[in-house]
Amino acid sequence: MTCRVVIVGGGIAGLSAAEALSRSGIFRRGELQVVVAESRRETGGRAGSFVESSSGQTVDYCQHVAMGCCTTLLDLLERMNLLHHFQCYDELTFYHPEHGFSRFRPSRWLPPPLHLSSALSSLKHLTKKNQREIRAALWRLMRTSESNLIDVTALVWLRSNGQSEETLERFWDVILVSALGDRPKRVSMAAARKVMIDGFAGARHASDVWVPRRPLSEIFGNEFRISLAQRGIVFELGHAVRQLNWNAESNYWSIERSGAEPVVAEHVIVATPWRVSRRWFPEFWGDQPTEGRSDRTGPATAFASSPITGVHLWLDRSLTSMPHVVMVGTLAQWFFQDPIKTTEDASPTEGVYHQIVISGRHAGSDWPKDKLVSEVVRELSEAFPEAGTPKVLKSRVVTDPHAVFSVSPETQVRRPASKTSCPSLHLAGDAIATGWPATMEGAAISGQLAAKSVLDSSIAKVAEELSIPRELERGWLARRMIR
C-alpha cells in the first residue's frame, strides 16, 4: 500500500523536505508518494526573481547569500548538483565614508577562533578601543552558553559587556542587522551568538560567502524542481491551499485547494511562512513553554515580521570591479554589482545592474521611492568617486515587509518543533526551532527535520536513517575555547 505525504509550500523548506524524502528507502521502493502543493506557478518561495519588463532580464527580488557555516544548505545544493551556480568568496570588503575600504579576511594559518584577530585589525573604521571591546565581548560570548542568552536582547547584553555606542554602531549593528534582519535592541542575544560564533569564529571557512551566479528562480524555481520531478516527486502548482481537515475515522488529511480537487494524504508537512502556519494551527504557535522552564510562555503575538528592501539600479556605468561591499555608516548596507552577470547579455542602453540591500526598518523606510534611490546613488557616488557620477537609467525598489521573522527573546522560546503532538502533522519553515535565525540554512534544516519526523512515524516498516549534515567541525583550540 502506498502512503501519500503532501508538502504544503514549495519554498526552500518544502523543497528540502521533498529532497530528503526522495532519498528514503520507502520512497525508492515505491511505497511513498510525495506531493508538493504550491500556490504560485513556480517553486522557490521568497527565494524568487522578477523579469525587468524593458530588457527581459531576470533579477532576484532581493540578493540572497549563504555562508560557509550553512552546511545543510550547501550539502543540499551539492546533492542536487546546483552548488556550481554559487560563487564562493573567502573575504569581505567593508566601506565607511570616513575611512574608505578595508579587507576582512580571516588568517589562513592561525587556528579558529584566533584566525579572526588579524581580520578585525584590518577594518580601518574600527579604532583600537573598538577592537578591544569587540575582542572582549567575543571572548565572553564564547564562554557563555546559548541557553543563558535566550531571555536577553543583544543590546542589553552588549552594553552590559562593555560595548560603547560607537562600537555598537560600527560593528555589532552592521553584522547583526544584516544577519538577523532587525536591530540589536529587539533580537535575542542567543541568535546573535549563533551568528558570531557559528558564522564567524567557530570554524575555518565558516565566514565564507556564497553568492548565487544565476537567478534564484532558475535555481530553486526551475532546476531544483525538475530534478526532484525526475526522481518521482509530484508538483501541484498554481492552486492555493485553503484548508487542512483531519478525518479521525479514516486517518486521512483532506487538503482543500482553490481551483482544484481536494487531495487526501496520510501525512502533511506544512512548509509555509509562519504567518500561514500559525493561522491554520494556532495551538503550535501560541503558548510554547520551553523544556524545564514553565515561566517561558506567552501569546503567539510574540512573532513579528521584519522587512528587507532591495534597491535595483541600472546605471550607465560600472562603479567598481569589486563584486560586493559591506557598507558601514550609510543607509545602504550591502552593495552588489551584477552578481548574476546580467550585463553580459544586455545592450549598453540597458545599463549595468547594481543592487543595494537594506535589512530591517531604517531611516528611509517611509520615504518615497525616488528619494530612497537618490540617497543610495549619492552614497554610491561618494564611495566610488573614480567612476564619476552615474546616471540612473532605470530603478526599482522592492520591499518585502514579511521577509524574515524578528528573532526576539519572546520569539526564540516559542518556535515550534517539526514534530507536533499530531503524529501525521509536521512543520517546516525558517521559523521552526532549528537554532538558526530566518535564513536559507534554517529553512533547509527545517525541511530535513520535517522529513525525518515523517519517516520516524509508523509509515516506515523498517527504521529509516536520514542523515542531516553536521555543522562545520571545530578545531582543537575552538573546542576548548567555545562552550
Short mmCIF file of C-alpha atoms in Angstrom, two decimals:
data_model
loop_
_atom_site.label_atom_id
_atom_site.label_comp_id
_atom_site.label_asym_id
_atom_site.label_seq_id
_atom_site.Cartn_x
_atom_site.Cartn_y
_atom_site.Cartn_z
CA MET A 1 0.00 0.00 0.00
CA THR A 2 1.32 3.42 -0.97
CA CYS A 3 1.36 6.19 1.62
CA ARG A 4 1.00 9.80 0.48
CA VAL A 5 2.71 12.81 2.00
CA VAL A 6 1.62 16.27 0.92
CA ILE A 7 4.08 19.12 1.44
CA VAL A 8 2.22 22.43 1.57
CA GLY A 9 4.62 25.08 0.32
CA GLY A 10 7.30 24.90 -2.35
CA GLY A 11 9.89 27.23 -0.86
CA ILE A 12 13.33 26.12 0.26
CA ALA A 13 11.87 24.35 3.32
CA GLY A 14 9.35 22.39 1.24
CA LEU A 15 11.92 21.53 -1.42
CA SER A 16 14.36 20.40 1.26
CA ALA A 17 11.71 18.13 2.78
CA ALA A 18 10.86 16.66 -0.63
CA GLU A 19 14.53 16.03 -1.39
CA ALA A 20 15.06 14.27 1.93
CA LEU A 21 12.01 12.03 1.45
CA SER A 22 13.15 11.19 -2.10
CA ARG A 23 16.32 9.67 -0.61
CA SER A 24 14.41 7.34 1.70
CA GLY A 25 14.15 3.63 1.10
CA ILE A 26 10.34 3.68 1.34
CA PHE A 27 10.20 6.23 -1.50
CA ARG A 28 12.65 4.33 -3.68
CA ARG A 29 10.64 1.15 -3.16
CA GLY A 30 7.53 2.90 -4.46
CA GLU A 31 5.74 2.73 -1.10
CA LEU A 32 5.66 6.50 -0.59
CA GLN A 33 4.21 9.23 -2.80
CA VAL A 34 5.31 12.81 -2.19
CA VAL A 35 3.23 15.74 -3.49
CA VAL A 36 4.37 19.36 -3.24
CA ALA A 37 1.38 21.76 -3.27
CA GLU A 38 2.44 25.33 -4.05
CA SER A 39 0.09 28.28 -4.55
CA ARG A 40 2.40 30.00 -7.04
CA ARG A 41 3.17 28.77 -10.51
CA GLU A 42 6.80 28.15 -9.61
CA THR A 43 8.69 26.90 -6.59
CA GLY A 44 11.28 28.75 -4.54
CA GLY A 45 9.07 30.85 -2.26
CA ARG A 46 10.82 34.02 -1.12
CA ALA A 47 13.94 32.92 -3.00
CA GLY A 48 12.43 34.27 -6.21
CA SER A 49 13.04 36.64 -9.09
CA PHE A 50 11.23 39.08 -11.36
CA VAL A 51 11.64 39.91 -15.04
CA GLU A 52 12.53 43.52 -15.79
CA SER A 53 9.97 44.48 -18.42
CA SER A 54 12.02 46.65 -20.78
CA SER A 55 15.08 44.39 -21.01
CA GLY A 56 13.70 40.97 -20.18
CA GLN A 57 16.46 40.48 -17.61
CA THR A 58 15.69 38.13 -14.70
CA VAL A 59 16.63 39.73 -11.40
CA ASP A 60 16.26 38.41 -7.85
CA TYR A 61 13.81 40.33 -5.67
CA CYS A 62 16.47 40.53 -3.01
CA GLN A 63 20.05 39.33 -3.14
CA HIS A 64 20.46 36.14 -1.12
CA VAL A 65 23.80 34.87 0.15
CA ALA A 66 24.83 31.82 2.13
CA MET A 67 27.83 31.40 4.40
CA GLY A 68 30.28 28.58 4.79
CA CYS A 69 28.62 27.66 8.09
CA CYS A 70 25.39 26.86 6.20
CA THR A 71 26.33 23.21 5.88
CA THR A 72 22.82 21.82 5.40
CA LEU A 73 22.01 24.23 2.55
CA LEU A 74 25.37 23.77 0.82
CA ASP A 75 25.14 20.00 1.16
CA LEU A 76 21.60 20.09 -0.24
CA LEU A 77 22.71 22.15 -3.24
CA GLU A 78 25.66 19.81 -3.78
CA ARG A 79 23.39 16.73 -3.79
CA MET A 80 21.12 18.45 -6.31
CA ASN A 81 24.14 19.38 -8.48
CA LEU A 82 23.36 23.08 -8.07
CA LEU A 83 26.26 24.33 -5.95
CA HIS A 84 28.19 25.29 -9.09
CA HIS A 85 25.64 28.11 -9.52
CA PHE A 86 27.17 29.80 -6.45
CA GLN A 87 30.46 31.68 -6.23
CA CYS A 88 32.45 31.31 -3.01
CA TYR A 89 34.40 34.28 -1.59
CA ASP A 90 36.76 33.91 1.36
CA GLU A 91 36.95 37.62 2.15
CA LEU A 92 34.70 40.64 2.51
CA THR A 93 35.25 44.29 1.69
CA PHE A 94 33.94 46.89 4.15
CA TYR A 95 33.41 50.57 3.31
CA HIS A 96 32.99 53.53 5.64
CA PRO A 97 32.52 57.11 4.32
CA GLU A 98 35.28 58.48 6.58
CA HIS A 99 37.75 55.60 6.33
CA GLY A 100 37.35 54.15 2.85
CA PHE A 101 37.66 50.46 2.05
CA SER A 102 39.00 47.65 4.25
CA ARG A 103 39.52 44.00 3.51
CA PHE A 104 38.20 41.49 6.05
CA ARG A 105 39.95 38.18 5.53
CA PRO A 106 40.49 35.58 8.27
CA SER A 107 44.03 34.32 8.72
CA ARG A 108 44.90 31.22 6.75
CA TRP A 109 47.44 29.97 9.29
CA LEU A 110 46.07 30.91 12.72
CA PRO A 111 43.61 28.33 14.13
CA PRO A 112 39.98 29.35 14.77
CA PRO A 113 38.87 31.42 16.57
CA LEU A 114 42.18 33.29 16.56
CA HIS A 115 42.01 33.48 12.76
CA LEU A 116 39.64 36.46 13.11
CA SER A 117 42.07 38.63 15.06
CA SER A 118 44.01 39.99 12.08
CA ALA A 119 40.77 40.41 10.12
CA LEU A 120 39.34 42.65 12.83
CA SER A 121 42.56 44.67 12.94
CA SER A 122 42.32 45.31 9.20
CA LEU A 123 39.00 47.19 9.48
CA LYS A 124 40.02 50.85 9.24
CA HIS A 125 36.76 52.20 10.63
CA LEU A 126 37.33 50.41 13.95
CA THR A 127 39.55 52.21 16.44
CA LYS A 128 41.89 50.31 18.77
CA LYS A 129 39.33 50.88 21.52
CA ASN A 130 36.56 49.46 19.31
CA GLN A 131 38.66 46.38 18.60
CA ARG A 132 39.49 45.80 22.26
CA GLU A 133 35.82 46.00 23.17
CA ILE A 134 34.84 43.59 20.37
CA ARG A 135 37.51 41.03 21.31
CA ALA A 136 36.47 41.16 24.97
CA ALA A 137 32.81 40.66 24.07
CA LEU A 138 33.60 37.80 21.68
CA TRP A 139 35.61 36.08 24.42
CA ARG A 140 32.73 36.38 26.88
CA LEU A 141 30.33 35.21 24.17
CA MET A 142 32.44 32.12 23.50
CA ARG A 143 32.40 31.32 27.21
CA THR A 144 28.63 31.78 27.59
CA SER A 145 26.26 29.03 26.51
CA GLU A 146 23.36 29.81 24.21
CA SER A 147 20.81 28.69 26.82
CA ASN A 148 21.90 31.54 29.09
CA LEU A 149 21.29 34.16 26.39
CA ILE A 150 17.78 33.37 25.18
CA ASP A 151 16.00 35.76 27.54
CA VAL A 152 18.16 38.82 26.91
CA THR A 153 18.30 41.16 23.94
CA ALA A 154 21.57 41.70 22.13
CA LEU A 155 21.64 45.38 23.02
CA VAL A 156 21.26 44.76 26.74
CA TRP A 157 23.95 42.05 26.75
CA LEU A 158 26.39 44.03 24.62
CA ARG A 159 26.05 47.17 26.72
CA SER A 160 26.47 45.20 29.93
CA ASN A 161 29.65 43.72 28.44
CA GLY A 162 31.40 46.98 27.76
CA GLN A 163 30.37 47.83 24.20
CA SER A 164 30.32 51.59 23.59
CA GLU A 165 27.73 53.25 21.36
CA GLU A 166 30.39 53.76 18.68
CA THR A 167 31.35 50.07 18.74
CA LEU A 168 27.71 49.10 18.59
CA GLU A 169 27.13 51.31 15.57
CA ARG A 170 30.30 50.46 13.68
CA PHE A 171 30.41 46.71 14.25
CA TRP A 172 27.53 44.98 16.01
CA ASP A 173 24.73 46.82 14.19
CA VAL A 174 26.39 46.11 10.85
CA ILE A 175 26.73 42.36 11.42
CA LEU A 176 23.53 41.66 13.34
CA VAL A 177 21.09 43.71 11.26
CA SER A 178 22.36 42.09 8.05
CA ALA A 179 22.24 38.58 9.52
CA LEU A 180 19.11 38.81 11.68
CA GLY A 181 17.07 41.43 9.84
CA ASP A 182 16.42 43.53 12.93
CA ARG A 183 18.09 45.86 15.41
CA PRO A 184 20.07 44.62 18.44
CA LYS A 185 17.51 46.19 20.76
CA ARG A 186 14.93 43.66 19.53
CA VAL A 187 16.86 40.46 18.74
CA SER A 188 17.81 37.72 21.15
CA MET A 189 21.46 37.51 22.15
CA ALA A 190 21.20 33.76 21.61
CA ALA A 191 20.53 34.42 17.92
CA ALA A 192 23.38 36.93 17.86
CA ARG A 193 25.69 34.30 19.35
CA LYS A 194 24.69 31.87 16.60
CA VAL A 195 25.79 34.42 14.01
CA MET A 196 29.04 35.44 15.66
CA ILE A 197 30.27 32.08 16.91
CA ASP A 198 28.95 29.63 14.29
CA GLY A 199 29.02 32.16 11.46
CA PHE A 200 32.46 33.64 12.08
CA ALA A 201 34.52 32.35 14.98
CA GLY A 202 33.81 28.64 15.32
CA ALA A 203 35.49 27.09 12.30
CA ARG A 204 37.67 27.84 9.33
CA HIS A 205 35.64 28.76 6.23
CA ALA A 206 32.55 29.44 8.38
CA SER A 207 32.61 33.08 7.26
CA ASP A 208 33.00 32.28 3.54
CA VAL A 209 30.29 33.99 1.50
CA TRP A 210 28.45 32.07 -1.23
CA VAL A 211 26.71 34.32 -3.78
CA PRO A 212 24.36 32.88 -6.45
CA ARG A 213 25.54 33.42 -10.02
CA ARG A 214 22.19 32.52 -11.55
CA PRO A 215 18.70 33.86 -10.71
CA LEU A 216 17.11 32.20 -7.70
CA SER A 217 14.05 31.42 -9.83
CA GLU A 218 16.29 29.37 -12.09
CA ILE A 219 17.96 27.54 -9.20
CA PHE A 220 15.02 26.87 -6.86
CA GLY A 221 12.11 27.51 -9.20
CA ASN A 222 13.32 25.50 -12.15
CA GLU A 223 16.33 23.22 -11.85
CA PHE A 224 15.66 22.05 -8.31
CA ARG A 225 12.04 21.25 -9.13
CA ILE A 226 12.89 19.46 -12.39
CA SER A 227 15.48 17.26 -10.66
CA LEU A 228 13.01 16.28 -7.96
CA ALA A 229 10.29 15.61 -10.54
CA GLN A 230 12.69 13.27 -12.33
CA ARG A 231 13.02 11.33 -9.09
CA GLY A 232 9.24 10.97 -8.89
CA ILE A 233 8.19 13.90 -6.70
CA VAL A 234 4.81 15.28 -7.84
CA PHE A 235 4.33 19.04 -8.06
CA GLU A 236 0.88 20.65 -7.96
CA LEU A 237 1.44 24.34 -8.74
CA GLY A 238 -0.87 27.33 -9.02
CA HIS A 239 -3.53 26.23 -6.53
CA ALA A 240 -3.53 27.82 -3.09
CA VAL A 241 -4.28 25.52 -0.16
CA ARG A 242 -7.30 26.94 1.65
CA GLN A 243 -7.90 24.46 4.43
CA LEU A 244 -6.49 21.32 6.01
CA ASN A 245 -9.03 18.93 7.53
CA TRP A 246 -8.20 15.81 9.54
CA ASN A 247 -10.66 12.90 9.45
CA ALA A 248 -10.10 10.86 12.59
CA GLU A 249 -12.25 7.98 11.33
CA SER A 250 -10.35 7.42 8.09
CA ASN A 251 -6.98 8.73 9.38
CA TYR A 252 -6.61 10.96 6.33
CA TRP A 253 -5.98 14.62 5.76
CA SER A 254 -8.14 16.40 3.21
CA ILE A 255 -6.27 19.32 1.63
CA GLU A 256 -8.75 21.81 0.17
CA ARG A 257 -7.36 23.90 -2.72
CA SER A 258 -8.64 26.77 -4.80
CA GLY A 259 -9.45 25.83 -8.39
CA ALA A 260 -8.59 22.17 -7.92
CA GLU A 261 -9.93 18.97 -6.42
CA PRO A 262 -9.05 18.20 -2.79
CA VAL A 263 -6.06 15.96 -2.16
CA VAL A 264 -6.03 13.32 0.56
CA ALA A 265 -2.91 12.24 2.41
CA GLU A 266 -1.81 10.25 5.42
CA HIS A 267 0.78 12.87 6.35
CA VAL A 268 1.10 16.62 5.82
CA ILE A 269 4.19 18.78 6.08
CA VAL A 270 3.24 22.45 6.46
CA ALA A 271 6.17 24.33 4.92
CA THR A 272 4.52 27.72 4.59
CA PRO A 273 5.62 31.06 6.07
CA TRP A 274 4.96 31.15 9.80
CA ARG A 275 2.02 33.53 9.39
CA VAL A 276 0.10 30.96 7.34
CA SER A 277 1.05 28.00 9.50
CA ARG A 278 0.04 29.92 12.62
CA ARG A 279 -3.35 30.78 11.12
CA TRP A 280 -4.08 27.11 10.44
CA PHE A 281 -2.61 25.68 13.64
CA PRO A 282 -2.51 28.43 16.29
CA GLU A 283 -2.01 25.86 19.04
CA PHE A 284 1.53 25.23 17.84
CA TRP A 285 2.40 28.93 17.68
CA GLY A 286 0.75 30.09 20.89
CA ASP A 287 1.95 29.29 24.38
CA GLN A 288 5.10 27.26 23.87
CA PRO A 289 6.79 26.53 27.21
CA THR A 290 10.47 25.73 26.98
CA GLU A 291 11.52 22.39 28.40
CA GLY A 292 12.25 22.72 32.09
CA ARG A 293 11.13 26.36 32.22
CA SER A 294 7.40 26.73 32.79
CA ASP A 295 7.78 30.51 33.07
CA ARG A 296 8.77 30.88 29.42
CA THR A 297 5.33 31.14 27.93
CA GLY A 298 3.32 33.78 26.15
CA PRO A 299 0.98 34.59 23.31
CA ALA A 300 1.62 33.98 19.63
CA THR A 301 1.75 37.73 19.06
CA ALA A 302 5.42 37.47 20.09
CA PHE A 303 6.05 36.60 16.44
CA ALA A 304 6.61 39.64 14.26
CA SER A 305 7.95 40.23 10.76
CA SER A 306 10.91 42.34 9.75
CA PRO A 307 11.29 43.86 6.26
CA ILE A 308 14.11 43.69 3.73
CA THR A 309 14.42 46.19 0.87
CA GLY A 310 16.17 45.62 -2.41
CA VAL A 311 17.06 48.76 -4.40
CA HIS A 312 17.63 47.71 -8.01
CA LEU A 313 19.63 50.12 -10.14
CA TRP A 314 20.58 50.07 -13.79
CA LEU A 315 23.35 52.64 -14.17
CA ASP A 316 25.12 53.97 -17.22
CA ARG A 317 28.45 52.62 -15.98
CA SER A 318 30.15 50.08 -13.78
CA LEU A 319 31.08 51.60 -10.42
CA THR A 320 33.81 49.19 -9.36
CA SER A 321 35.48 45.88 -10.08
CA MET A 322 34.50 44.64 -6.61
CA PRO A 323 31.58 42.18 -6.72
CA HIS A 324 30.14 43.20 -3.36
CA VAL A 325 30.81 45.56 -0.45
CA VAL A 326 29.54 45.77 3.14
CA MET A 327 28.51 49.41 3.68
CA VAL A 328 29.03 50.92 7.15
CA GLY A 329 27.69 54.29 8.31
CA THR A 330 25.37 54.60 5.31
CA LEU A 331 21.74 53.89 4.54
CA ALA A 332 22.90 51.18 2.16
CA GLN A 333 24.01 48.01 3.94
CA TRP A 334 25.15 45.67 1.16
CA PHE A 335 26.23 46.57 -2.35
CA PHE A 336 26.27 44.03 -5.19
CA GLN A 337 27.33 44.68 -8.76
CA ASP A 338 25.83 42.40 -11.38
CA PRO A 339 26.04 39.20 -9.28
CA ILE A 340 24.32 37.05 -11.91
CA LYS A 341 26.13 38.74 -14.82
CA THR A 342 23.04 40.11 -16.50
CA THR A 343 25.13 42.83 -18.14
CA GLU A 344 26.93 40.32 -20.35
CA ASP A 345 23.69 39.74 -22.23
CA ALA A 346 22.37 43.30 -22.03
CA SER A 347 22.79 46.08 -24.57
CA PRO A 348 24.68 49.24 -23.49
CA THR A 349 21.43 51.20 -23.40
CA GLU A 350 20.05 48.90 -20.70
CA GLY A 351 22.83 49.78 -18.26
CA VAL A 352 24.91 47.96 -15.66
CA TYR A 353 22.91 46.27 -12.93
CA HIS A 354 23.56 47.00 -9.24
CA GLN A 355 21.61 46.07 -6.14
CA ILE A 356 21.57 47.59 -2.67
CA VAL A 357 20.13 45.55 0.21
CA ILE A 358 18.76 47.20 3.36
CA SER A 359 17.53 44.93 6.18
CA GLY A 360 15.03 45.92 8.86
CA ARG A 361 13.34 49.25 9.31
CA HIS A 362 15.65 52.14 8.50
CA ALA A 363 15.78 55.91 8.15
CA GLY A 364 14.34 55.74 4.65
CA SER A 365 11.61 53.18 5.30
CA ASP A 366 8.84 55.76 4.87
CA TRP A 367 10.46 57.79 2.11
CA PRO A 368 9.11 57.96 -1.42
CA LYS A 369 10.96 55.51 -3.65
CA ASP A 370 12.56 58.29 -5.72
CA LYS A 371 14.07 59.81 -2.59
CA LEU A 372 15.41 56.44 -1.45
CA VAL A 373 17.00 55.83 -4.86
CA SER A 374 18.55 59.31 -4.89
CA GLU A 375 20.08 58.85 -1.46
CA VAL A 376 21.51 55.44 -2.32
CA VAL A 377 23.00 56.74 -5.58
CA ARG A 378 24.54 59.67 -3.70
CA GLU A 379 26.18 57.27 -1.26
CA LEU A 380 27.50 55.13 -4.10
CA SER A 381 28.90 58.20 -5.88
CA GLU A 382 30.83 59.12 -2.74
CA ALA A 383 32.03 55.55 -2.24
CA PHE A 384 33.27 55.18 -5.82
CA PRO A 385 34.32 58.70 -6.91
CA GLU A 386 36.72 57.40 -9.55
CA ALA A 387 33.73 56.12 -11.54
CA GLY A 388 32.22 59.60 -11.77
CA THR A 389 28.60 60.46 -11.09
CA PRO A 390 26.42 57.68 -12.50
CA LYS A 391 23.19 58.23 -14.35
CA VAL A 392 20.26 56.09 -13.31
CA LEU A 393 18.75 54.58 -16.46
CA LYS A 394 16.04 52.76 -14.53
CA SER A 395 15.36 51.65 -10.99
CA ARG A 396 13.02 49.56 -8.93
CA VAL A 397 12.55 49.34 -5.18
CA VAL A 398 11.22 46.05 -3.80
CA THR A 399 10.35 45.77 -0.11
CA ASP A 400 9.10 42.56 1.43
CA PRO A 401 7.51 43.58 4.75
CA HIS A 402 7.48 39.94 5.86
CA ALA A 403 10.91 38.94 4.57
CA VAL A 404 12.05 37.43 7.87
CA PHE A 405 10.69 36.94 11.36
CA SER A 406 12.17 39.02 14.15
CA VAL A 407 14.23 36.76 16.42
CA SER A 408 13.25 38.45 19.68
CA PRO A 409 13.74 36.69 23.04
CA GLU A 410 9.97 36.08 23.14
CA THR A 411 10.05 34.50 19.68
CA GLN A 412 13.06 32.31 20.31
CA VAL A 413 11.38 30.35 23.12
CA ARG A 414 8.14 29.85 21.17
CA ARG A 415 9.42 28.50 17.88
CA PRO A 416 7.71 25.10 17.49
CA ALA A 417 9.47 21.85 16.65
CA SER A 418 8.96 19.99 13.37
CA LYS A 419 7.40 17.07 15.19
CA THR A 420 3.99 18.03 16.60
CA SER A 421 1.56 16.43 19.01
CA CYS A 422 -0.37 15.22 15.96
CA PRO A 423 1.65 12.24 14.60
CA SER A 424 0.58 12.92 10.99
CA LEU A 425 1.30 16.67 11.00
CA HIS A 426 4.80 18.04 10.64
CA LEU A 427 6.09 21.61 10.44
CA ALA A 428 8.82 23.17 8.31
CA GLY A 429 9.94 26.71 7.52
CA ASP A 430 12.64 29.06 8.72
CA ALA A 431 10.66 29.94 11.88
CA ILE A 432 10.73 26.33 13.13
CA ALA A 433 13.05 25.62 16.06
CA THR A 434 16.29 24.83 14.25
CA GLY A 435 18.65 27.01 16.26
CA TRP A 436 19.09 29.27 13.23
CA PRO A 437 17.55 32.68 12.51
CA ALA A 438 15.45 33.36 9.39
CA THR A 439 17.91 32.15 6.75
CA MET A 440 18.08 29.74 3.84
CA GLU A 441 20.04 27.46 6.16
CA GLY A 442 17.25 27.47 8.74
CA ALA A 443 14.70 26.68 6.03
CA ALA A 444 16.82 23.82 4.66
CA ILE A 445 17.33 22.31 8.11
CA SER A 446 13.62 22.53 8.92
CA GLY A 447 12.72 20.61 5.76
CA GLN A 448 15.13 17.83 6.62
CA LEU A 449 13.76 17.68 10.18
CA ALA A 450 10.16 17.51 8.92
CA ALA A 451 11.08 14.67 6.55
CA LYS A 452 12.76 12.84 9.41
CA SER A 453 9.63 13.33 11.51
CA VAL A 454 7.58 11.69 8.76
CA LEU A 455 9.97 8.77 8.45
CA ASP A 456 10.10 8.33 12.22
CA SER A 457 6.33 7.80 12.24
CA SER A 458 4.69 4.46 11.62
CA ILE A 459 4.75 4.72 7.81
CA ALA A 460 8.15 3.08 7.55
CA LYS A 461 8.07 -0.67 8.13
CA VAL A 462 11.77 -0.62 8.95
CA ALA A 463 13.82 2.11 10.58
CA GLU A 464 14.82 4.80 8.10
CA GLU A 465 18.10 6.61 8.63
CA LEU A 466 18.10 10.18 7.33
CA SER A 467 21.42 11.90 7.76
CA ILE A 468 21.36 15.64 8.37
CA PRO A 469 24.73 17.38 7.81
CA ARG A 470 26.53 18.45 10.92
CA GLU A 471 27.85 21.92 11.46
CA LEU A 472 31.44 22.65 10.48
CA GLU A 473 33.84 20.77 12.71
CA ARG A 474 35.65 22.96 15.18
CA GLY A 475 39.40 22.66 15.57
CA TRP A 476 41.14 21.69 18.80
CA LEU A 477 41.53 25.26 20.03
CA ALA A 478 37.95 26.28 19.22
CA ARG A 479 36.63 23.22 21.05
CA ARG A 480 38.49 24.31 24.17
CA MET A 481 37.64 27.99 23.98
CA ILE A 482 33.96 27.79 22.96
CA ARG A 483 31.43 26.41 25.38
#
